[in-house]
Amino acid sequence: MEPGILMNLLVSVSIIFSAFAFSYTLCKYMKTQNQKSQPSLKALIFFWSLVGLYFLFEGLQLVLNMMGISDMSVFIHHIGSIPFVMISIPLTYFIIYILSGSKRISQSISLFFASMGAVYLYYMYLSGVSVINSKWGMIFTIKSSFAILTYILGLFVIPTAMILGLMILILFEKVARSVKYQLVLTLFSISFVFDFILLNMVLDTGEMQVASRIFVFLGTVLGYLAYFPPKFMEMKEPQIRPVTSGDDDLEQI
Amino acid sequence: MTLSRYEIKTENELEIANFYRSLGITSGEGDIIYRIIVLALAEKGEKSITTFSDIRNYADAVADKGNVGSKMKTVILLEGLAIKIERGGYVITEKGLVAADYLKRSTDYYNKRKMVKTIIERIPSLLRG
């Protein structure tokens, strides 16, 4: 057994567990949300679930590769491309809904991205993939440059620009630090994961693939830290002490 | 300088005035009668006469005639934001146009704060509940 494939599998499994665990944890907090924030939380849960699902197929593909069943590996990779293209749908819904507040507009724009994803899948399946066997696992390279272009321009650039736009909007506004920390870190983690998933798809060396997956895992951890910060990072609220008699400040007034 | 593009809606102005009152600003931009009078004067501009009834068209929903008249005398005319041309007829001065411009900016600031507040409400937060 190649240690590289094992390493690749270990990283993929880490992403699967962390992404699904994060989604599950967010689900438990659904009832604490008001009506306005529930749709965006659902989109966030869907996003992280799709990340976990995509890497589940990637992990399965690695296991089949280790067992020597290459044909099934390619088939599993094709199936895994479906959650891969769907990742931008909840992402755009999340951002558009936060900005506009309209479910209808968010759904329409998400539908546009779903259709772009369908175009990508069509050209990918039509032209097929070329397989490179490396000591880190099978590297799949899409033969259709149009499919790659569709993904980059249609599914990657626009959502990434939206993430940056929202991040800048909130960073420069007078909002509570805890809100700023949560949203900016959430968007940063989503962008991190999104960027390295794309890199994972287009790279043609095993080492870079594993490196990009490590960064995807780090992005997932950052997303978790956005909502569950460690104790030393928790925002300290100013201590409000009750008024007592003999308070020197009050006596001066 | 006129505020022809600024549409005066009494309910909106009341909402804005209440916002500033909640910040402890009880006069000027936080005073609904002041807002309505200055904006109504600016709507006509410095070349037209604004009648008391023009002002009351907007102000009647939130204040009575006596309060509007009192504010007109004790603040608007006294500070030189408008001059009385005839009985029940006023014209805004340059100083009044400056005040009106400031009120418009206070509306823009309120709208921006409102937009940010509604955005934050839509962000899922585990600190709620």
PDB file of N, CA, C and O in Angstrom, chain A residues 29 33 36-37 40 97-99 101 173-175 182-183 227-228, chain B residues 112-113 115-116 118-129:
ATOM      1  N   TYR A  29     -28.711  23.976  16.094  1.00  0.00           N
ATOM      2  CA  TYR A  29     -28.993  25.355  16.479  1.00  0.00           C
ATOM      3  C   TYR A  29     -30.091  26.005  15.634  1.00  0.00           C
ATOM      4  O   TYR A  29     -30.354  27.197  15.757  1.00  0.00           O
ATOM      5  N   GLN A  33     -32.642  30.104  15.895  1.00  0.00           N
ATOM      6  CA  GLN A  33     -32.593  31.187  14.910  1.00  0.00           C
ATOM      7  C   GLN A  33     -33.967  31.814  14.717  1.00  0.00           C
ATOM      8  O   GLN A  33     -34.974  31.150  14.835  1.00  0.00           O
ATOM      9  N   LYS A  36     -35.724  35.239  10.080  1.00  0.00           N
ATOM     10  CA  LYS A  36     -34.900  35.885   9.056  1.00  0.00           C
ATOM     11  C   LYS A  36     -33.577  35.154   8.846  1.00  0.00           C
ATOM     12  O   LYS A  36     -33.035  35.168   7.751  1.00  0.00           O
ATOM     13  N   SER A  37     -33.041  34.547   9.879  1.00  0.00           N
ATOM     14  CA  SER A  37     -31.716  33.922   9.736  1.00  0.00           C
ATOM     15  C   SER A  37     -31.784  32.428   9.434  1.00  0.00           C
ATOM     16  O   SER A  37     -30.761  31.825   9.101  1.00  0.00           O
ATOM     17  N   SER A  40     -30.558  31.376   5.790  1.00  0.00           N
ATOM     18  CA  SER A  40     -29.106  31.447   5.588  1.00  0.00           C
ATOM     19  C   SER A  40     -28.401  30.320   6.349  1.00  0.00           C
ATOM     20  O   SER A  40     -27.401  29.775   5.860  1.00  0.00           O
ATOM     21  N   TYR A  97     -29.049  35.988  -0.167  1.00  0.00           N
ATOM     22  CA  TYR A  97     -30.129  36.130   0.818  1.00  0.00           C
ATOM     23  C   TYR A  97     -29.738  37.118   1.922  1.00  0.00           C
ATOM     24  O   TYR A  97     -30.544  37.934   2.348  1.00  0.00           O
ATOM     25  N   ILE A  98     -28.485  37.052   2.382  1.00  0.00           N
ATOM     26  CA  ILE A  98     -28.038  37.987   3.423  1.00  0.00           C
ATOM     27  C   ILE A  98     -28.106  39.426   2.896  1.00  0.00           C
ATOM     28  O   ILE A  98     -28.504  40.339   3.608  1.00  0.00           O
ATOM     29  N   LEU A  99     -27.730  39.627   1.654  1.00  0.00           N
ATOM     30  CA  LEU A  99     -27.723  40.984   1.097  1.00  0.00           C
ATOM     31  C   LEU A  99     -29.126  41.482   0.744  1.00  0.00           C
ATOM     32  O   LEU A  99     -29.476  42.618   1.016  1.00  0.00           O
ATOM     33  N   GLY A 101     -32.304  39.737   1.298  1.00  0.00           N
ATOM     34  CA  GLY A 101     -33.409  39.350   2.176  1.00  0.00           C
ATOM     35  C   GLY A 101     -34.545  38.672   1.441  1.00  0.00           C
ATOM     36  O   GLY A 101     -35.564  38.339   2.033  1.00  0.00           O
ATOM     37  N   GLU A 173     -18.037  48.394   8.385  1.00  0.00           N
ATOM     38  CA  GLU A 173     -19.233  48.945   9.015  1.00  0.00           C
ATOM     39  C   GLU A 173     -19.076  48.917  10.529  1.00  0.00           C
ATOM     40  O   GLU A 173     -18.320  48.119  11.072  1.00  0.00           O
ATOM     41  N   LYS A 174     -19.846  49.781  11.173  1.00  0.00           N
ATOM     42  CA  LYS A 174     -19.818  49.834  12.641  1.00  0.00           C
ATOM     43  C   LYS A 174     -20.786  48.766  13.176  1.00  0.00           C
ATOM     44  O   LYS A 174     -21.963  49.013  13.359  1.00  0.00           O
ATOM     45  N   VAL A 175     -20.242  47.555  13.340  1.00  0.00           N
ATOM     46  CA  VAL A 175     -21.059  46.473  13.900  1.00  0.00           C
ATOM     47  C   VAL A 175     -20.302  45.877  15.083  1.00  0.00           C
ATOM     48  O   VAL A 175     -19.108  46.095  15.241  1.00  0.00           O
ATOM     49  N   GLN A 182     -17.596  36.590  13.471  1.00  0.00           N
ATOM     50  CA  GLN A 182     -18.324  35.408  13.012  1.00  0.00           C
ATOM     51  C   GLN A 182     -18.503  35.424  11.496  1.00  0.00           C
ATOM     52  O   GLN A 182     -18.192  34.429  10.816  1.00  0.00           O
ATOM     53  N   LEU A 183     -18.992  36.545  10.968  1.00  0.00           N
ATOM     54  CA  LEU A 183     -19.284  36.582   9.536  1.00  0.00           C
ATOM     55  C   LEU A 183     -18.017  36.569   8.697  1.00  0.00           C
ATOM     56  O   LEU A 183     -17.921  35.821   7.720  1.00  0.00           O
ATOM     57  N   TYR A 227     -17.966  29.824  14.537  1.00  0.00           N
ATOM     58  CA  TYR A 227     -19.152  29.691  15.382  1.00  0.00           C
ATOM     59  C   TYR A 227     -18.854  29.180  16.783  1.00  0.00           C
ATOM     60  O   TYR A 227     -19.641  29.407  17.693  1.00  0.00           O
ATOM     61  N   PHE A 228     -17.730  28.524  16.935  1.00  0.00           N
ATOM     62  CA  PHE A 228     -17.359  28.012  18.264  1.00  0.00           C
ATOM     63  C   PHE A 228     -15.916  28.436  18.556  1.00  0.00           C
ATOM     64  O   PHE A 228     -14.997  27.623  18.468  1.00  0.00           O
TER      65      PHE A 228
ATOM     66  N   LYS B 112     -28.654  53.735   5.794  1.00  0.00           N
ATOM     67  CA  LYS B 112     -27.475  52.859   5.780  1.00  0.00           C
ATOM     68  C   LYS B 112     -27.436  51.982   7.043  1.00  0.00           C
ATOM     69  O   LYS B 112     -27.184  50.776   6.950  1.00  0.00           O
ATOM     70  N   ARG B 113     -27.719  52.591   8.188  1.00  0.00           N
ATOM     71  CA  ARG B 113     -27.724  51.830   9.443  1.00  0.00           C
ATOM     72  C   ARG B 113     -28.818  50.763   9.409  1.00  0.00           C
ATOM     73  O   ARG B 113     -28.618  49.649   9.895  1.00  0.00           O
ATOM     74  N   MET B 115     -30.003  49.301   6.725  1.00  0.00           N
ATOM     75  CA  MET B 115     -29.584  48.240   5.809  1.00  0.00           C
ATOM     76  C   MET B 115     -28.610  47.293   6.506  1.00  0.00           C
ATOM     77  O   MET B 115     -28.749  46.072   6.413  1.00  0.00           O
ATOM     78  N   VAL B 116     -27.647  47.858   7.224  1.00  0.00           N
ATOM     79  CA  VAL B 116     -26.671  47.024   7.929  1.00  0.00           C
ATOM     80  C   VAL B 116     -27.371  46.187   8.998  1.00  0.00           C
ATOM     81  O   VAL B 116     -27.084  45.002   9.164  1.00  0.00           O
ATOM     82  N   THR B 118     -30.501  45.108   9.021  1.00  0.00           N
ATOM     83  CA  THR B 118     -31.275  44.017   8.409  1.00  0.00           C
ATOM     84  C   THR B 118     -30.350  42.920   7.877  1.00  0.00           C
ATOM     85  O   THR B 118     -30.691  41.743   7.932  1.00  0.00           O
ATOM     86  N   ILE B 119     -29.164  43.306   7.379  1.00  0.00           N
ATOM     87  CA  ILE B 119     -28.190  42.304   6.926  1.00  0.00           C
ATOM     88  C   ILE B 119     -27.758  41.440   8.112  1.00  0.00           C
ATOM     89  O   ILE B 119     -27.706  40.213   8.022  1.00  0.00           O
ATOM     90  N   ILE B 120     -27.452  42.085   9.224  1.00  0.00           N
ATOM     91  CA  ILE B 120     -26.992  41.350  10.412  1.00  0.00           C
ATOM     92  C   ILE B 120     -28.079  40.415  10.928  1.00  0.00           C
ATOM     93  O   ILE B 120     -27.791  39.312  11.386  1.00  0.00           O
ATOM     94  N   GLU B 121     -29.318  40.832  10.837  1.00  0.00           N
ATOM     95  CA  GLU B 121     -30.424  39.969  11.300  1.00  0.00           C
ATOM     96  C   GLU B 121     -30.503  38.686  10.495  1.00  0.00           C
ATOM     97  O   GLU B 121     -30.952  37.658  11.001  1.00  0.00           O
ATOM     98  N   ARG B 122     -30.072  38.746   9.263  1.00  0.00           N
ATOM     99  CA  ARG B 122     -30.153  37.556   8.394  1.00  0.00           C
ATOM    100  C   ARG B 122     -28.950  36.635   8.550  1.00  0.00           C
ATOM    101  O   ARG B 122     -28.938  35.537   8.000  1.00  0.00           O
ATOM    102  N   ILE B 123     -27.933  37.083   9.256  1.00  0.00           N
ATOM    103  CA  ILE B 123     -26.740  36.257   9.447  1.00  0.00           C
ATOM    104  C   ILE B 123     -27.029  35.252  10.564  1.00  0.00           C
ATOM    105  O   ILE B 123     -27.436  35.644  11.648  1.00  0.00           O
ATOM    106  N   PRO B 124     -26.823  33.952  10.324  1.00  0.00           N
ATOM    107  CA  PRO B 124     -27.075  32.998  11.409  1.00  0.00           C
ATOM    108  C   PRO B 124     -26.076  33.211  12.532  1.00  0.00           C
ATOM    109  O   PRO B 124     -24.880  33.329  12.296  1.00  0.00           O
ATOM    110  N   SER B 125     -26.597  33.300  13.728  1.00  0.00           N
ATOM    111  CA  SER B 125     -25.726  33.509  14.874  1.00  0.00           C
ATOM    112  C   SER B 125     -26.107  32.516  15.954  1.00  0.00           C
ATOM    113  O   SER B 125     -27.284  32.377  16.271  1.00  0.00           O
ATOM    114  N   LEU B 126     -25.126  31.853  16.508  1.00  0.00           N
ATOM    115  CA  LEU B 126     -25.405  30.875  17.543  1.00  0.00           C
ATOM    116  C   LEU B 126     -25.446  31.533  18.919  1.00  0.00           C
ATOM    117  O   LEU B 126     -25.591  30.866  19.932  1.00  0.00           O
ATOM    118  N   LEU B 127     -25.314  32.887  18.923  1.00  0.00           N
ATOM    119  CA  LEU B 127     -25.367  33.614  20.185  1.00  0.00           C
ATOM    120  C   LEU B 127     -26.798  33.925  20.579  1.00  0.00           C
ATOM    121  O   LEU B 127     -27.076  34.330  21.681  1.00  0.00           O
ATOM    122  N   ARG B 128     -27.723  33.728  19.624  1.00  0.00           N
ATOM    123  CA  ARG B 128     -29.139  34.002  19.904  1.00  0.00           C
ATOM    124  C   ARG B 128     -29.722  32.845  20.707  1.00  0.00           C
ATOM    125  O   ARG B 128     -29.189  31.754  20.690  1.00  0.00           O
ATOM    126  N   GLY B 129     -30.864  33.104  21.332  1.00  0.00           N
ATOM    127  CA  GLY B 129     -31.606  32.050  22.038  1.00  0.00           C
ATOM    128  C   GLY B 129     -31.049  31.687  23.397  1.00  0.00           C
ATOM    129  O   GLY B 129     -30.170  32.364  23.899  1.00  0.00           O
TER     130      GLY B 129
END
